[in-house]
PDB file of C-alpha atoms in Angstrom:
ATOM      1  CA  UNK W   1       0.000   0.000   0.000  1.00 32.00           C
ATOM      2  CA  UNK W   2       1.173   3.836  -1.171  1.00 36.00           C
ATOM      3  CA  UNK W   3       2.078   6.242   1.652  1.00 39.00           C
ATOM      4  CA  UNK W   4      -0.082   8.706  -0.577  1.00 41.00           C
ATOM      5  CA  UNK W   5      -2.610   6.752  -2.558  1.00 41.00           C
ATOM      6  CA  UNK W   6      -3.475   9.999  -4.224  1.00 41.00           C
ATOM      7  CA  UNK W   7      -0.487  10.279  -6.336  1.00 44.00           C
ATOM      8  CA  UNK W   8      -1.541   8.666  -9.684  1.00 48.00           C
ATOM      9  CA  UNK W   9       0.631   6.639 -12.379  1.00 48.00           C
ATOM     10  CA  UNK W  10       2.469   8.911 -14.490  1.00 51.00           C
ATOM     11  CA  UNK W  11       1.418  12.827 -13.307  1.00 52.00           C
ATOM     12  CA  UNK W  12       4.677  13.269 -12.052  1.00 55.00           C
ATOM     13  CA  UNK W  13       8.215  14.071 -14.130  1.00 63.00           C
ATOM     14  CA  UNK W  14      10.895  11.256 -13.569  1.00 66.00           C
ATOM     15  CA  UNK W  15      13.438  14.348 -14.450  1.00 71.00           C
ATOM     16  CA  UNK W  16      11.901  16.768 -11.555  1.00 68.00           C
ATOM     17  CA  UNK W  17      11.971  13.511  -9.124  1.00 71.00           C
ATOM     18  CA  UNK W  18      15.399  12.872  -9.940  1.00 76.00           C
ATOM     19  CA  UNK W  19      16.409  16.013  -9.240  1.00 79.00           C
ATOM     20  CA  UNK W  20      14.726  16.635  -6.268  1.00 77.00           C
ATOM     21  CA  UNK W  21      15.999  13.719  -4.662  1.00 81.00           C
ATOM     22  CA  UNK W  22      19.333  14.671  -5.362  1.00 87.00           C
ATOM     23  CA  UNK W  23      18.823  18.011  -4.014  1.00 86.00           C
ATOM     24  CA  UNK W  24      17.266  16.828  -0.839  1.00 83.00           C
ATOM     25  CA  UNK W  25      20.037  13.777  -0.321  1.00 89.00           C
ATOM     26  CA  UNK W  26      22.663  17.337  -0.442  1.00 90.00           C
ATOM     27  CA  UNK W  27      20.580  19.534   1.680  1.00 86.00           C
ATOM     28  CA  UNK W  28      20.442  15.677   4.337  1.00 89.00           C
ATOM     29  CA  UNK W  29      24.439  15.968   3.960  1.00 91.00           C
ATOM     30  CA  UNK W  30      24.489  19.608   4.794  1.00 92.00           C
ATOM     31  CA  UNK W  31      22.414  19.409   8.345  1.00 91.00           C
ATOM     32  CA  UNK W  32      19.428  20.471   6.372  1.00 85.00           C
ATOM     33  CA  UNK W  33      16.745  18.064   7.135  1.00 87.00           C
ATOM     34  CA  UNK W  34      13.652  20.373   7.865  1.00 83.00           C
ATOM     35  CA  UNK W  35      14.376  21.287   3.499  1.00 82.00           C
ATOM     36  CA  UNK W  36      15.032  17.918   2.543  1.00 81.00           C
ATOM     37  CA  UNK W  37      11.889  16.649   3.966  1.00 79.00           C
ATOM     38  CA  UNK W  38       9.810  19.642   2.636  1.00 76.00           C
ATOM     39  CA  UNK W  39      11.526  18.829  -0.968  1.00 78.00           C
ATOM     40  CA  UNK W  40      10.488  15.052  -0.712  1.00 76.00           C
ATOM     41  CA  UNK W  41       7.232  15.896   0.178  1.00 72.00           C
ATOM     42  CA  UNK W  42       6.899  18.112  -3.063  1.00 72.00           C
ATOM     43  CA  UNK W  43       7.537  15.579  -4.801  1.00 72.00           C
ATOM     44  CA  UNK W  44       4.427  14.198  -3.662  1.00 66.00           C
ATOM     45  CA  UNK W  45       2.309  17.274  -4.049  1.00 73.00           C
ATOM     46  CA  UNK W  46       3.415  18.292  -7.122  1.00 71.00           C
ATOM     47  CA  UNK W  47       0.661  16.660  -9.529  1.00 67.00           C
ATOM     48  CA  UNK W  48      -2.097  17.957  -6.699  1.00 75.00           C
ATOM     49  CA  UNK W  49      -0.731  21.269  -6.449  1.00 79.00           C
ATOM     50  CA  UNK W  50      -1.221  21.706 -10.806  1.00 75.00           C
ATOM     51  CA  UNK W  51      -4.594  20.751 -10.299  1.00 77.00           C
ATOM     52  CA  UNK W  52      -5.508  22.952  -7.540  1.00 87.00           C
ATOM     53  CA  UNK W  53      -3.998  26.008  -7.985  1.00 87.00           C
ATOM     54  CA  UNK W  54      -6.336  26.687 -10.870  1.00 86.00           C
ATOM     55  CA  UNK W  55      -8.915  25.780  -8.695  1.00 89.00           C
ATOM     56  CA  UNK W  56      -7.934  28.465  -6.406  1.00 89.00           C
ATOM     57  CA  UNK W  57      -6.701  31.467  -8.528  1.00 88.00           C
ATOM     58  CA  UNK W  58     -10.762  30.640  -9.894  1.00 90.00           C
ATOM     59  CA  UNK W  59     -11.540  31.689  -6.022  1.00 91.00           C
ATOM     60  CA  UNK W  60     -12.775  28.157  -5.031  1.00 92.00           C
ATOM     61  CA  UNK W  61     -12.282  27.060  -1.494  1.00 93.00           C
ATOM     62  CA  UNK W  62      -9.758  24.609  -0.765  1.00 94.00           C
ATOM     63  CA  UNK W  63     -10.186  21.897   0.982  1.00 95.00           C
ATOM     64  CA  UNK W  64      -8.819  18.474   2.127  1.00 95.00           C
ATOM     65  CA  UNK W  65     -10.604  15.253   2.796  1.00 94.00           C
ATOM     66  CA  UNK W  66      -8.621  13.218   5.305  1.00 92.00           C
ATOM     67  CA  UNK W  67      -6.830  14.376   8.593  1.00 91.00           C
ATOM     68  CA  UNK W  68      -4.957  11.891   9.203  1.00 88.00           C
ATOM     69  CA  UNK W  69      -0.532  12.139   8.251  1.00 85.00           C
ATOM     70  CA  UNK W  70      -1.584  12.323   4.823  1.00 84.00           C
ATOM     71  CA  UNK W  71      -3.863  14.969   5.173  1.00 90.00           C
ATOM     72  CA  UNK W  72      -1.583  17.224   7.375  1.00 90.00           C
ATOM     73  CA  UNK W  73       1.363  16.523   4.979  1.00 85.00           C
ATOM     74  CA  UNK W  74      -0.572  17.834   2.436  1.00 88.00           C
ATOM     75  CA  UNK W  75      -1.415  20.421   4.222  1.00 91.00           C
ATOM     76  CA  UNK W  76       2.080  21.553   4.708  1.00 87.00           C
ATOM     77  CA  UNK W  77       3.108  21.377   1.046  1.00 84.00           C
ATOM     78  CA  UNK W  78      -0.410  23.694  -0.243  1.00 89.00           C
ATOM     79  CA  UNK W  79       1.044  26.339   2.608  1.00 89.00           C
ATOM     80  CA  UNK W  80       4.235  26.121   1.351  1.00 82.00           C
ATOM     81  CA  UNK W  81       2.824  26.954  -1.820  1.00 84.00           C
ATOM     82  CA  UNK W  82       0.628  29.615  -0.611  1.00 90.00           C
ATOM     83  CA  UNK W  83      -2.844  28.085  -1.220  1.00 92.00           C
ATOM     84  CA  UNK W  84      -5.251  28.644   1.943  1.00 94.00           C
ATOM     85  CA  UNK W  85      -7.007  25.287   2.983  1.00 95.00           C
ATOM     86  CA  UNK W  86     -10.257  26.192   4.372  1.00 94.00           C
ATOM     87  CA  UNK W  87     -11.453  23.514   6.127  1.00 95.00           C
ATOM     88  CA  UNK W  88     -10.715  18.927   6.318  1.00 96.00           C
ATOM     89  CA  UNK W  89     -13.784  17.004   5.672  1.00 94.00           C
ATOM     90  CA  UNK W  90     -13.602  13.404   7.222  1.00 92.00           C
ATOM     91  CA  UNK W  91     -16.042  10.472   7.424  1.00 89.00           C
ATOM     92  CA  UNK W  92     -15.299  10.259  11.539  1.00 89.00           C
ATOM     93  CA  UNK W  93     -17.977  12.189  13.576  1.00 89.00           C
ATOM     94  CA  UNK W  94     -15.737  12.488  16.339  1.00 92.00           C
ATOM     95  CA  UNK W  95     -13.235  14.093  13.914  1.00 93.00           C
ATOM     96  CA  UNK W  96     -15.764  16.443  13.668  1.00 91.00           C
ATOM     97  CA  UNK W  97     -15.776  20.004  14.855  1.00 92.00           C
ATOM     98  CA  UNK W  98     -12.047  19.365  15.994  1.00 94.00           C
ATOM     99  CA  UNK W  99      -8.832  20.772  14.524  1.00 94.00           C
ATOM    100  CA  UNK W 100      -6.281  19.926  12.985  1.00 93.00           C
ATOM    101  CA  UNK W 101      -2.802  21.955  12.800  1.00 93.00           C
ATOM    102  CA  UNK W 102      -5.223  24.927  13.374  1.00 94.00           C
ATOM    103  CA  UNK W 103      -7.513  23.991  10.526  1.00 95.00           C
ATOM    104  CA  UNK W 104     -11.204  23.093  11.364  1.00 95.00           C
ATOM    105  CA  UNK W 105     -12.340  19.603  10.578  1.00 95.00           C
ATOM    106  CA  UNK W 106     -15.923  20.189   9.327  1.00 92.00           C
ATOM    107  CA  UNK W 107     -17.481  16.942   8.843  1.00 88.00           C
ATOM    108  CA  UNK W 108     -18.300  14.609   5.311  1.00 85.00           C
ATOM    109  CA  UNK W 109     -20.723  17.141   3.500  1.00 84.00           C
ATOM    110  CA  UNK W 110     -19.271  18.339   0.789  1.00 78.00           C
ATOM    111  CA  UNK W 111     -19.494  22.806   1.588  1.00 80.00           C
ATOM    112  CA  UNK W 112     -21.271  24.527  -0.956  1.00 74.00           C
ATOM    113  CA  UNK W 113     -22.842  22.311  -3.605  1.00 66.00           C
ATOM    114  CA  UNK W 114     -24.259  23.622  -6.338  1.00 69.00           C
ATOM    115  CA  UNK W 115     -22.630  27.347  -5.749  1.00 76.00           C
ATOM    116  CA  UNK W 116     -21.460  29.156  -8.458  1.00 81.00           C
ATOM    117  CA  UNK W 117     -17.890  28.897  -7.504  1.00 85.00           C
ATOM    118  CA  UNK W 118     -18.328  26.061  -5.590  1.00 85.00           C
ATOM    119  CA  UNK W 119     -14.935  24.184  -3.128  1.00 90.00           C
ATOM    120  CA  UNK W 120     -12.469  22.234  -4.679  1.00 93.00           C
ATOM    121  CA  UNK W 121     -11.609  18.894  -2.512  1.00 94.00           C
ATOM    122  CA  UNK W 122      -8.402  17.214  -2.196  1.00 92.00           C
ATOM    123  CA  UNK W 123      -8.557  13.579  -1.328  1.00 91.00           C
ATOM    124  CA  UNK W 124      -5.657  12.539   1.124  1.00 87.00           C
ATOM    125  CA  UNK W 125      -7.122   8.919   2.570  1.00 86.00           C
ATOM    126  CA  UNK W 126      -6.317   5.402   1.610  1.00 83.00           C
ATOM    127  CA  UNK W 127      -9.920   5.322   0.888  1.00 88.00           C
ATOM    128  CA  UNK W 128      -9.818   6.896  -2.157  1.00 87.00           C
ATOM    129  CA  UNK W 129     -12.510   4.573  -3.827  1.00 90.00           C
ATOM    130  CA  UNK W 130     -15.207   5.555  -1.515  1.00 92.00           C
ATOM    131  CA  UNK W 131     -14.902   8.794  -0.885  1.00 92.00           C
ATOM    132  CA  UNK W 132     -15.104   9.587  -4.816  1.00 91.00           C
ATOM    133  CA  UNK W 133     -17.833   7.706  -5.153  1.00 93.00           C
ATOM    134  CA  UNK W 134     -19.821   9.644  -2.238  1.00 90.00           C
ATOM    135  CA  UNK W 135     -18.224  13.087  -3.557  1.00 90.00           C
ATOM    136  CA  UNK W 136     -19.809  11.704  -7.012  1.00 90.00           C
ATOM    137  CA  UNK W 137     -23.036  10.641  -5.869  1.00 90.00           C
ATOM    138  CA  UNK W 138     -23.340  14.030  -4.046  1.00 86.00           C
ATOM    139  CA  UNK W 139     -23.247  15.927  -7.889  1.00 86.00           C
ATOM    140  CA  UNK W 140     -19.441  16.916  -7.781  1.00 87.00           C
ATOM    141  CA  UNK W 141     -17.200  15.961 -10.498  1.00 87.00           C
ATOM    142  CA  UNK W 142     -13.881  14.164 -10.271  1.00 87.00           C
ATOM    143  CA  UNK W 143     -10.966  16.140 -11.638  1.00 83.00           C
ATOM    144  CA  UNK W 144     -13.461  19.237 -11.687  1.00 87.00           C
ATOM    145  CA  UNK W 145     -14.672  19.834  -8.355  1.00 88.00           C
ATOM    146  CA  UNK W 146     -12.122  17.109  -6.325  1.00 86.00           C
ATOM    147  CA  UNK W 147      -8.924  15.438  -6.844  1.00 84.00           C
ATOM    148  CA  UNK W 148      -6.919  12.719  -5.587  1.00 75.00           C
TER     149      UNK W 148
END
């Protein structure tokens, strides 16, 4: 099983990994961990950053469904790269109304159906399946209104 079952097959450059690596294996060398973990993990968020910073330049509300490591790691990479996360959705009701790294966990209802610019969800669970088939039976649209 994937750390992050989100990243698909082929949306990420075997060039840009490459090089990544090797800059994060010379920042390790140099005492630099904190940047050679936050350049690993880019390496992860790269394909879901592409497809939600359009999202959010649009002015669509970010946000991320799972608040578990994979959720906060992602997390961390979309404030690294300056997009605001507005709120975790998870399926747990005693998740709910809690936070997480100072972001509010809201619940499993998608926010805003229907609106004219309506959120954009980010799925970081290993239960990717289900949660785009609810997020599809709710109206939304994979790759248009959630991603993972």
């Amino acid at each position: 099983q994937r750390y992050f079952p989100f990243l698909e097959e082929g949306e990420t450059d075997p060039e840009l990994i490459y090089k990544s690596v090797e800059y994060a294996a010379e920042q390790s060398t140099h005492g630099n961990l904190e940047e050679a973990a936050d350049t690993l993990q880019d390496i992860v968020c790269v394909s879901l950053l592409n497809k939600t910073r359009d999202a959010y330049h649009a002015g669509r509300q970010v946000y991320i469904w799972g608040c578990g490591q994979a959720g906060e790691r992602l997390l961390h990479c979309l404030t690294r790269h300056n997009i605001a996360v507005a709120g975790f959705l998870d399926s747990s009701s005693e998740k709910t109304g809690t936070t997480v790294s100072g972001i509010q966990v809201i619940g499993s209802m998608a926010p805003n159906p229907g609106a004219e610019k309506p959120a954009f969800i980010l799925i970081a669970s290993m239960y990717l399946k289900e949660i785009a088939q609810h997020l599809g039976e709710s109206g939304l649209i994979q790759h248009t209104d959630f991603s993972g």
